[in-house]
Tab-separated table of C-alpha atoms in Angstrom:
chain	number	residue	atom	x	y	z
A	100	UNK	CA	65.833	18.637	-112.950
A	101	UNK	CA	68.150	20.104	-109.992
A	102	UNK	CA	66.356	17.499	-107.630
A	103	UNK	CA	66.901	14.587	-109.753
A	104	UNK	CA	70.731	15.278	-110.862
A	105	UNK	CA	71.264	15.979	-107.358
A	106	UNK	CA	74.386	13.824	-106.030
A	107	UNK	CA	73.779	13.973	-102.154
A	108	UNK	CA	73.004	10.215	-101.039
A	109	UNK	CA	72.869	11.283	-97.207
A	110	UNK	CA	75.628	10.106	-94.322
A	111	UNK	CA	73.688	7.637	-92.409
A	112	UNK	CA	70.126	5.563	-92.904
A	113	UNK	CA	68.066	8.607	-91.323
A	114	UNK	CA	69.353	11.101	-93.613
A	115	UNK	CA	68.672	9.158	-96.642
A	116	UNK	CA	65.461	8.262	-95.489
A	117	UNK	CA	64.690	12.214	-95.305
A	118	UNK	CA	66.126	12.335	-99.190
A	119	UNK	CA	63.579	9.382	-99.943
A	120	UNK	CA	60.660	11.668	-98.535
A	121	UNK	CA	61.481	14.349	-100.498
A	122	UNK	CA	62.038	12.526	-103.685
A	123	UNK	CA	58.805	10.699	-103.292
A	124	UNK	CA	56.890	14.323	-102.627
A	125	UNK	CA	58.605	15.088	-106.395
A	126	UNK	CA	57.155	11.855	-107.944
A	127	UNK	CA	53.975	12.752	-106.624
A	128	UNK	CA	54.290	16.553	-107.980
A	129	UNK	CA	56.356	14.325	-111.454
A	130	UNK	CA	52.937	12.426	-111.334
A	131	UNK	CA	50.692	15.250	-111.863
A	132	UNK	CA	52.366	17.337	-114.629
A	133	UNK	CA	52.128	14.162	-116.496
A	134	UNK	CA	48.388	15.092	-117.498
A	135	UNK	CA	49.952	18.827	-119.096
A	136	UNK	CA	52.230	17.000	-120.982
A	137	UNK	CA	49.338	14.819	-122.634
A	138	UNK	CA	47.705	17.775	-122.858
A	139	UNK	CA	50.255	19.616	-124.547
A	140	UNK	CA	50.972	16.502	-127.124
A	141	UNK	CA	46.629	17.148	-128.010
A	142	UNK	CA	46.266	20.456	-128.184
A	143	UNK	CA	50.166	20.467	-130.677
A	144	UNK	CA	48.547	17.769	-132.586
A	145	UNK	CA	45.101	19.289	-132.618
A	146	UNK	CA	46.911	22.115	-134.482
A	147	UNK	CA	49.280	20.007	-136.942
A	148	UNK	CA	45.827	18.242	-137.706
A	149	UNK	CA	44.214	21.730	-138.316
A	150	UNK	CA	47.509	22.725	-141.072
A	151	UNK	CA	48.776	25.264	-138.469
A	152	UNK	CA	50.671	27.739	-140.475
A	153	UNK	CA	53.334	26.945	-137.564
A	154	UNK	CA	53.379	23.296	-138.118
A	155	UNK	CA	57.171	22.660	-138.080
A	156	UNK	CA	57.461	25.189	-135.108
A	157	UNK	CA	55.008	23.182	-133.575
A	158	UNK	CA	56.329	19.924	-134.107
A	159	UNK	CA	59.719	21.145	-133.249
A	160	UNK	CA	58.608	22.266	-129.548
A	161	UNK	CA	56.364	18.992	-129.503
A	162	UNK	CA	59.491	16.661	-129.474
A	163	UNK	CA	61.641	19.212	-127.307
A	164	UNK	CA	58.684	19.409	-124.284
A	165	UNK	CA	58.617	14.814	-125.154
A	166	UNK	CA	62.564	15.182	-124.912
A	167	UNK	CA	62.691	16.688	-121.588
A	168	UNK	CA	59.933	14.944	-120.467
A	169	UNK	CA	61.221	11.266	-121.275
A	170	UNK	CA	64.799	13.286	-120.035
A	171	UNK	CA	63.551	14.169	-116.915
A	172	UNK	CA	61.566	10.659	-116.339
A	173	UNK	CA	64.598	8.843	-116.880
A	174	UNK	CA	67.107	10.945	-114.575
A	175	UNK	CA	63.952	10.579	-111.928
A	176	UNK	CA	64.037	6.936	-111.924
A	177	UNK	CA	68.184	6.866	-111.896
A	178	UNK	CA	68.156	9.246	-108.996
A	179	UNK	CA	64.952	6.403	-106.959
A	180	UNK	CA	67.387	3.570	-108.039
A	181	UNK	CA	70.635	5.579	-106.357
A	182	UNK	CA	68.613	6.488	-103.605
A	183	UNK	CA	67.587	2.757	-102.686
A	184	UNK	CA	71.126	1.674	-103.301
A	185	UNK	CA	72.177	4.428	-100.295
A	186	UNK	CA	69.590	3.318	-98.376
A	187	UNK	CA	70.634	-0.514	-98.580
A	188	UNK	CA	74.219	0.222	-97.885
A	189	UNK	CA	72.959	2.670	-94.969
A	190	UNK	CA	70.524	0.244	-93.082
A	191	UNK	CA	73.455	-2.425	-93.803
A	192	UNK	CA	75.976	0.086	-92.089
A	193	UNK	CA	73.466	0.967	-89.151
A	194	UNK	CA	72.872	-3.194	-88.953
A	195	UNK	CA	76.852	-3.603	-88.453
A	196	UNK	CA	76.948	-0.685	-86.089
A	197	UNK	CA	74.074	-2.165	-83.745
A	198	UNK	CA	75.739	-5.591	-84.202
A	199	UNK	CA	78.676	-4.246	-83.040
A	200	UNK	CA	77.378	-2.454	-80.435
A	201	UNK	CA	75.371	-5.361	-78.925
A	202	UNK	CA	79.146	-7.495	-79.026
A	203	UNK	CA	81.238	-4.848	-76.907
A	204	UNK	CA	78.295	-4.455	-74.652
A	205	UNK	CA	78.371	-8.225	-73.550
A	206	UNK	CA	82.164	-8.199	-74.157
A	207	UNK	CA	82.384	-5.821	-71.017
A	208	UNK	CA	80.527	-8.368	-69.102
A	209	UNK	CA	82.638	-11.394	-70.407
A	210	UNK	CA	85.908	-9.709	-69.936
A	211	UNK	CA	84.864	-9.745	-65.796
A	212	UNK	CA	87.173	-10.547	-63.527
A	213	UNK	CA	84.924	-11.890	-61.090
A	214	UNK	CA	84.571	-15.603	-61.256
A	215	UNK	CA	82.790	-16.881	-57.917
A	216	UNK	CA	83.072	-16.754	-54.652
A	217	UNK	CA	81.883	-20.177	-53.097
A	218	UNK	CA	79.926	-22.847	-55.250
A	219	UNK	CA	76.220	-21.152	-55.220
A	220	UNK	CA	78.434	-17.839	-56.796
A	221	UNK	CA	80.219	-20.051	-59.668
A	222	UNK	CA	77.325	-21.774	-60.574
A	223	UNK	CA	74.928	-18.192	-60.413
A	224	UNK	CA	77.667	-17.411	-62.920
A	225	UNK	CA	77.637	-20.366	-64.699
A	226	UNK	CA	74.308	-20.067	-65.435
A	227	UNK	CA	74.305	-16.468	-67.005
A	228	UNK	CA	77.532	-17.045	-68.932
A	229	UNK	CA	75.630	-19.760	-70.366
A	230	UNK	CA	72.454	-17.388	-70.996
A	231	UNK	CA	74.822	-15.164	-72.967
A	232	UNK	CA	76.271	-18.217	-75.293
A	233	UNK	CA	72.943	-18.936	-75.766
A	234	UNK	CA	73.261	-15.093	-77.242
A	235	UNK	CA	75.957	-15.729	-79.345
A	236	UNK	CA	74.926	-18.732	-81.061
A	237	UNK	CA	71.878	-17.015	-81.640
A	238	UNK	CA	74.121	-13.359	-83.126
A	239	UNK	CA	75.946	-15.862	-85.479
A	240	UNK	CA	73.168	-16.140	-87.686
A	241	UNK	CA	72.991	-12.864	-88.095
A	242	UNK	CA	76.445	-12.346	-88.461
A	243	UNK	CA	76.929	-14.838	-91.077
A	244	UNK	CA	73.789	-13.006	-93.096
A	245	UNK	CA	75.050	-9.570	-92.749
A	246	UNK	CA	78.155	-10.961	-94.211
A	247	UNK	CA	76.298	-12.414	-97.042
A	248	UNK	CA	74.870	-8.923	-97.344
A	249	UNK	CA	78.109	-7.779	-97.644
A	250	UNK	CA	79.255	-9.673	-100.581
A	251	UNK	CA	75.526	-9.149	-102.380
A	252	UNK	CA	76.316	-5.147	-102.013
A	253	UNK	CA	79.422	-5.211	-103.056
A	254	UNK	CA	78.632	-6.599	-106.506
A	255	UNK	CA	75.541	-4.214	-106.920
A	256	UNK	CA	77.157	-1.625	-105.395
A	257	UNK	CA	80.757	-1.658	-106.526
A	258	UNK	CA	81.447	1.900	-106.134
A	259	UNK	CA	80.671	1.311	-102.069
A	260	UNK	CA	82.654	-2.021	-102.034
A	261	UNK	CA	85.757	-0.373	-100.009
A	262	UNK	CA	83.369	1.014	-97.578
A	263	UNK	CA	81.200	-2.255	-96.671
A	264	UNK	CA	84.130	-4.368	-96.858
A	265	UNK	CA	85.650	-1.769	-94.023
A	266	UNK	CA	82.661	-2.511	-92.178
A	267	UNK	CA	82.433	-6.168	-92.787
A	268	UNK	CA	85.785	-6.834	-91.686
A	269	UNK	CA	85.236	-4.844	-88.357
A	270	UNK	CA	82.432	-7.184	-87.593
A	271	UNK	CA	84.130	-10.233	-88.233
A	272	UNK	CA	87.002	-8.915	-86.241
A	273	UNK	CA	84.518	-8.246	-83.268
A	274	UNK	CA	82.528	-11.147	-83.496
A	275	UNK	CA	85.806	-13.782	-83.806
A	276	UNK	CA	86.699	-11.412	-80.367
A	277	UNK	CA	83.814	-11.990	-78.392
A	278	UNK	CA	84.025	-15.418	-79.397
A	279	UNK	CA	87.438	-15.954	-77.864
A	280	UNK	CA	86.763	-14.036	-74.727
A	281	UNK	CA	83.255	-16.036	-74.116
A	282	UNK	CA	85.272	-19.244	-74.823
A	283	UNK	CA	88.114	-18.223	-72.755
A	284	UNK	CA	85.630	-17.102	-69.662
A	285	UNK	CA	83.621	-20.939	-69.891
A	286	UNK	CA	86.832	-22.185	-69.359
A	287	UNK	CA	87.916	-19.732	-66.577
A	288	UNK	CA	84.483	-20.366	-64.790
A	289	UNK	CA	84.694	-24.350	-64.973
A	290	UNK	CA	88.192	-23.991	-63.372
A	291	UNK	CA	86.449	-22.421	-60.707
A	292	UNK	CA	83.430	-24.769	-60.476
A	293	UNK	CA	85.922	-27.363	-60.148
A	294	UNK	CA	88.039	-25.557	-57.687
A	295	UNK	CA	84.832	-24.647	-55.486
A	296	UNK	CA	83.653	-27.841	-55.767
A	297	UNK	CA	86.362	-29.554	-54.207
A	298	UNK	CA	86.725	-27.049	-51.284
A	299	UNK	CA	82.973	-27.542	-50.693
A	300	UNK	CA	83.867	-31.221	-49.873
A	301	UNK	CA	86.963	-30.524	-48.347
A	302	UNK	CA	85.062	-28.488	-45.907
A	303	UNK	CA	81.894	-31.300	-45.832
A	304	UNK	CA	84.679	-33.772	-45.014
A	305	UNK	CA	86.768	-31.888	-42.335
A	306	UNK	CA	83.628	-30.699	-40.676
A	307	UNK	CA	82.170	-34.474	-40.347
A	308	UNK	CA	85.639	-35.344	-39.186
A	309	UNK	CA	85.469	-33.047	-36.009
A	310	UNK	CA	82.093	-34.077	-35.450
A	311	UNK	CA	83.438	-38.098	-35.604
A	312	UNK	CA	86.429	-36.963	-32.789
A	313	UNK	CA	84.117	-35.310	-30.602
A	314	UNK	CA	81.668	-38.381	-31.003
A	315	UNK	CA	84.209	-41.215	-30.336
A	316	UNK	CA	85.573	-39.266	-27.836
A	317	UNK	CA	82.255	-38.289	-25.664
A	318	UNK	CA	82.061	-41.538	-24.182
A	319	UNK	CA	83.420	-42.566	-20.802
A	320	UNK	CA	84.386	-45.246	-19.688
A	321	UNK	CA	82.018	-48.035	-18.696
A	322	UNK	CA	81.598	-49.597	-14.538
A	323	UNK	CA	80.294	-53.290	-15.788
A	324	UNK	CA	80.465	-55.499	-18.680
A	325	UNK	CA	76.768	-54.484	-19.579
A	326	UNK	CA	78.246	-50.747	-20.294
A	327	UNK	CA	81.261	-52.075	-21.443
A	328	UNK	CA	79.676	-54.268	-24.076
A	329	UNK	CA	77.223	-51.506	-24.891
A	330	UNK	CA	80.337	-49.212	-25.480
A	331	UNK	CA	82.401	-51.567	-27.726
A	332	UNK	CA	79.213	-51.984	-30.066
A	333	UNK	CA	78.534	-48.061	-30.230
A	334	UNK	CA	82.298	-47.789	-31.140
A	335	UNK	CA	81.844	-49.943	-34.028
A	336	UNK	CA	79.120	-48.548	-35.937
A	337	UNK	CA	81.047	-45.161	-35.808
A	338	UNK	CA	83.898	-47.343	-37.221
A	339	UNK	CA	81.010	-48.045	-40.008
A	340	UNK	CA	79.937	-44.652	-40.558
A	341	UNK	CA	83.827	-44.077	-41.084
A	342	UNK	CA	83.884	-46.772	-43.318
A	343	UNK	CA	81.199	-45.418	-45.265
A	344	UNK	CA	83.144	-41.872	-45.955
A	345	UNK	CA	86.125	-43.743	-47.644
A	346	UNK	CA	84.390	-43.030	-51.110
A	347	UNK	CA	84.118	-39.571	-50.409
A	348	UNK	CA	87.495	-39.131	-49.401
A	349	UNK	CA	88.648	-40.929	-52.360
A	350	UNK	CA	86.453	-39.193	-54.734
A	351	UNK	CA	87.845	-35.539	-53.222
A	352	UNK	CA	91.350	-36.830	-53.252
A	353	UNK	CA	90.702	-37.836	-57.201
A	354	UNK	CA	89.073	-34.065	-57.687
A	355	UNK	CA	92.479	-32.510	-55.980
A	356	UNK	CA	94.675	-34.747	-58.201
A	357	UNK	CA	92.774	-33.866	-61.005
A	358	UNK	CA	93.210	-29.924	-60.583
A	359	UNK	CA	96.965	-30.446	-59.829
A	360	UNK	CA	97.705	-32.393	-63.096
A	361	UNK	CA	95.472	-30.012	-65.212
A	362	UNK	CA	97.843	-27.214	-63.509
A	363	UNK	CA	95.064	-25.561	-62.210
A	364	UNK	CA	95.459	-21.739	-60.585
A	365	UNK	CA	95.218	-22.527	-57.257
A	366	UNK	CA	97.446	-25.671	-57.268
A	367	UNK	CA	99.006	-24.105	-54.119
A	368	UNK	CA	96.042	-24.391	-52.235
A	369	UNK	CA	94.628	-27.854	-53.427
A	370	UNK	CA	98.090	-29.332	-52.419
A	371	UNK	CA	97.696	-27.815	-49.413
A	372	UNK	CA	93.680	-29.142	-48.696
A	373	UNK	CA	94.727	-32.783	-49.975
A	374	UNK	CA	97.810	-32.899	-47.349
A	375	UNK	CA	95.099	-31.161	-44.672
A	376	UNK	CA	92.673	-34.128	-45.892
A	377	UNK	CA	94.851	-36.896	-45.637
A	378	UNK	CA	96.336	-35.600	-42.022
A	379	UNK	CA	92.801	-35.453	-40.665
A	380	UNK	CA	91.605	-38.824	-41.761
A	381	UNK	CA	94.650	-40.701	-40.680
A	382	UNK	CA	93.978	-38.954	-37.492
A	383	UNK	CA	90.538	-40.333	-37.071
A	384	UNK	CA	91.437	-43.826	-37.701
A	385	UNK	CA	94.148	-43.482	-34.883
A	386	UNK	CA	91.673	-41.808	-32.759
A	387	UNK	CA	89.346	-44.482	-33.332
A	388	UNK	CA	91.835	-47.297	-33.195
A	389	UNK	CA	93.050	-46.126	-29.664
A	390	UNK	CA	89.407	-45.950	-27.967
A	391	UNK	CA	88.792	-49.139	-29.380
A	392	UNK	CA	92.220	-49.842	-27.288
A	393	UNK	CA	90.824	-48.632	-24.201
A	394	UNK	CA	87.529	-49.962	-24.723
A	395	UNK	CA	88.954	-53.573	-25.205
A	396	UNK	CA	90.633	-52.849	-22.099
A	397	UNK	CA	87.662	-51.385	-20.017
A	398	UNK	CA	85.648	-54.815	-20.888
A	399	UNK	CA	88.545	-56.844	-19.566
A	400	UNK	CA	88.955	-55.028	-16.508
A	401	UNK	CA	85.257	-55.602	-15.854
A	402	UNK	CA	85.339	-59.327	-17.202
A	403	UNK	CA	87.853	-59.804	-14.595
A	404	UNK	CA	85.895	-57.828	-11.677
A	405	UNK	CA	82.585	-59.710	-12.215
A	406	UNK	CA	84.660	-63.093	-12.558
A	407	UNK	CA	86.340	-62.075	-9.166
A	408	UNK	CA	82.992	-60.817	-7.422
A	409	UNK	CA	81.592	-64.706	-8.335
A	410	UNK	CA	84.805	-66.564	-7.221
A	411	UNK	CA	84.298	-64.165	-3.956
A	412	UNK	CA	80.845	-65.032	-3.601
A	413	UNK	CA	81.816	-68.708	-4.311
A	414	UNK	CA	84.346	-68.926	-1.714
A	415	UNK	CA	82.088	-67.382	0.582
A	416	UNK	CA	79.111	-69.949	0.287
A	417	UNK	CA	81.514	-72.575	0.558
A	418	UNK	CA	83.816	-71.517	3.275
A	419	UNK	CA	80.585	-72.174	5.528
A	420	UNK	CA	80.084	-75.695	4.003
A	421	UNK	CA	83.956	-76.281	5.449
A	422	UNK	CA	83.271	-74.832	8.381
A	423	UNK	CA	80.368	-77.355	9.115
A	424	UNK	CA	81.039	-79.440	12.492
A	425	UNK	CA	78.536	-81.815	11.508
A	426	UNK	CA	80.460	-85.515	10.795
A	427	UNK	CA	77.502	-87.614	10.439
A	428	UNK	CA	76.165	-89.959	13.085
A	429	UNK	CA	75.285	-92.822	10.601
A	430	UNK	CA	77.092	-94.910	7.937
A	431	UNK	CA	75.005	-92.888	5.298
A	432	UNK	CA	74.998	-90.297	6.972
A	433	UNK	CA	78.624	-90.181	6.735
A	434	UNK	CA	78.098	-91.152	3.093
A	435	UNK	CA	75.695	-88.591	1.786
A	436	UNK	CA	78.650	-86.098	3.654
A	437	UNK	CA	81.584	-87.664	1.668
A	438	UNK	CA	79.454	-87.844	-1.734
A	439	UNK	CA	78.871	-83.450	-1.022
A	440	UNK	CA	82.636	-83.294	-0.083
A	441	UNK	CA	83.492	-84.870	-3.632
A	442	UNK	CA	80.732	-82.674	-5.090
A	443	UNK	CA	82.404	-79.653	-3.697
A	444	UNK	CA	86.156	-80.914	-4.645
A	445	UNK	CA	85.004	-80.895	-8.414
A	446	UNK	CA	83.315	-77.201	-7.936
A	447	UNK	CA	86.942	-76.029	-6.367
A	448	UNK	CA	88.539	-77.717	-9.321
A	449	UNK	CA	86.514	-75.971	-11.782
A	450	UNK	CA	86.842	-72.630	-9.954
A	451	UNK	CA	90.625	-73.127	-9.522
A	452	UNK	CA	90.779	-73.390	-13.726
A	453	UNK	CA	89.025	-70.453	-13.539
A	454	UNK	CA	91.066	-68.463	-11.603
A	455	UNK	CA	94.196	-69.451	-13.075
C-alpha cells in the first residue's frame, strides 16, 4: 500500500519513467497475489458451506481481505493514472525544453554580424539563411501543436496548469524571437545583396571603361587615306560598343538611386560610386569625341596630300606637253595641235576647281 499512496511523481521525464518501471514490476507482483485472494474467497466459503463453527469470524475476515483487496486495486490504478499524467506533463516539458533549445541554437547563428563580403559571400549566405527559414516554417508546426498540448494538459491536468502555462509562454516568447531576428537578418542580407550587387557592376563598368580608353587611344595616327579611312571605321564601332553599355549604365545608376531613396547603410558610398560612374562615362564620350576630332582631321590632311601628289603629277605630265617645240608643219597638223591645246585648257580648268 506504501508504493501505491506514494506521492513522488519524479522531476523530469527520466525520473518518472524509472517510477513507471517500478510500478509496473508491482502490477506484475499485484497480478500474482490475485490467485491467493481467489483462493482465500474458496477455501472461506468452502468452510461457511461446511457450517464452520467460526462462520461469522469467517465471513468477517472474508470481506476485510475483499476490502483491502478492492482498496488496494483501486489506489493501484489512481497511483498508474497519476503516474501517466507526470509523464505527459514531463515529455511535454522535455518537448518545450528541446524546442527551445533547437531556437537559441539557430538564434546564435541568426543574430551574426557577418553579412557578406562580395556577391558570391551574400548570396552563400543567402542561401543558408534561407535553409534555416525553411527550419522555421517547418518548427511552427510543432510549435503551434505543443501549444495545443498545452491547453489539452491544462484542463486534464489542472493542478499543473501554472507550470505548463510557465513553459508555454517561454516558448511562444522564444519562438515570436527567433522569428523577428530571422526576419530582421532576410532583410539585413537583401540590403547587402543589393549593395554587392551594384558594386559588382560598378566595378564591371569602370573596368570596361579603362579597357575602352586604352582601346580608343592605342591607335596612331594614319600616313594615307587607306589607314585613315580604316581608322575612322574602327573608331566607330567602339562608339557602338559604347553605345551598347548605355543600358547598363542606366540600369546601375537606377540600382544606386534605388539604395539611396530606400536609405540604405552605405548611402555614403553609393553616392560616392554613382558620382565615380557618371565622371568616368562622361569621360569616355569626350575621349572618344576628341579622337574622332583628330581622326576627322588625319583623313583631311591625307585627302589633301593625295589630292596634291595628283595635281603634282598632273602638272608634271603636262608641263612637258607645253614645253613641246613642235608647231605643226600642216594645216591639220596645226589643227589636231590646237584641238589637244583646247583639250588640255579644259583639263587645267578642271584641275584649277580643284585646287581652289
Amino acid at each position: 500500500e506504501a508504493i501505491v499512496t506514494s506521492e513522488e511523481l519524479g522531476q523530469d521525464l527520466e525520473h518518472v519513467e524509472v517510477l513507471q518501471k517500478k510500478f509496473e514490476e508491482f502490477q506484475t507482483d499485484l497480478a500474482a497475489h490475485e490467485e491467493r485472494v481467489n483462493e482465500v474467497n474458496q477455501f472461506a466459503g468452502k468452510l461457511i458451506q461446511e457450517t464452520h463453527p467460526e462462520e461469522d469470524l469467517i465471513k468477517s475476515k472474508q470481506d476485510e481481505v475483499n476490502a483491502s483487496w478492492q482498496r488496494l486495486k483501486g489506489l493501484a490504478l489512481q497511483r498508474q493514472g497519476k503516474l501517466f499524467g507526470a509523464a505527459e506533463v514531463q515529455r511535454f516539458n522535455r518537448d518545450v525544453d528541446e524546442t527551445i533549445s533547437w531556437i537559441k541554437e539557430k538564434g546564435q547563428l541568426m543574430a551574426s554580424d557577418d553579412f557578406g563580403r562580395d556577391l558570391a559571400s551574400v548570396q552563400a549566405l543567402l542561401r543558408k539563411h534561407e535553409g534555416l527559414e525553411r527550419d522555421l516554417a517547418a518548427l511552427e508546426d510543432k510549435v503551434k501543436a505543443l501549444c495545443a498540448e498545452a491547453d489539452r494538459l491544462q484542463q486534464s491536468h489542472p493542478i499543473n496548469a501554472s507550470q505548463i502555462q510557465v513553459k508555454r509562454e517561454e516558448l511562444i516568447a522564444n519562438w515570436e524571437q527567433i522569428r523577428t531576428l530571422a526576419a530582421e537578418r532576410h532583410a539585413r542580407l537583401n540590403d547587402s545583396y543589393r549593395l554587392q550587387r551594384f558594386l559588382a557592376d560598378f566595378r564591371d563598368l569602370t573596368s570596361w571603361v579603362t579597357e575602352m580608353k586604352a582601346l580608343i587611344n592605342a591607335d596612331e595616327l594614319a600616313n594615307d587615306v587607306a589607314g585613315a579611312e580604316a581608322l575612322l571605321d574602327r573608331h566607330q564601332e567602339h562608339k557602338g560598343e559604347i553605345d551598347a553599355h548605355e543600358d547598363s549604365f542606366k540600369s546601375a545608376d537606377e540600382s544606386g538611386q534605388a539604395l539611396l531613396s530606400a536609405g540604405h547603410y552605405a548611402s555614403d558610398e553609393v553616392k560616392e560610386k554613382l558620382t565615380i560612374l557618371s565622371d568616368e562615362r562622361s569621360a569616355l564620350l569626350e575621349l572618344w569625341e576628341l579622337r574622332r576630332q583628330q581622326y576627322e582631321q588625319c583623313m583631311d590632311l591625307q585627302l589633301f596630300y593625295r589630292d596634291t601628289e595628283q595635281v603634282d603629277n598632273w602638272m608634271s605630265k603636262q608641263e612637258a606637253f607645253l614645253l613641246n617645240e613642235d608647231l605643226g608643219d600642216s594645216l591639220d597638223s596645226v589643227e589636231a595641235l590646237l584641238k589637244k591645246h583646247e583639250d588640255f585648257e579644259k583639263s587645267l580648268s578642271a584641275q584649277e576647281e580643284k585646287i581652289t
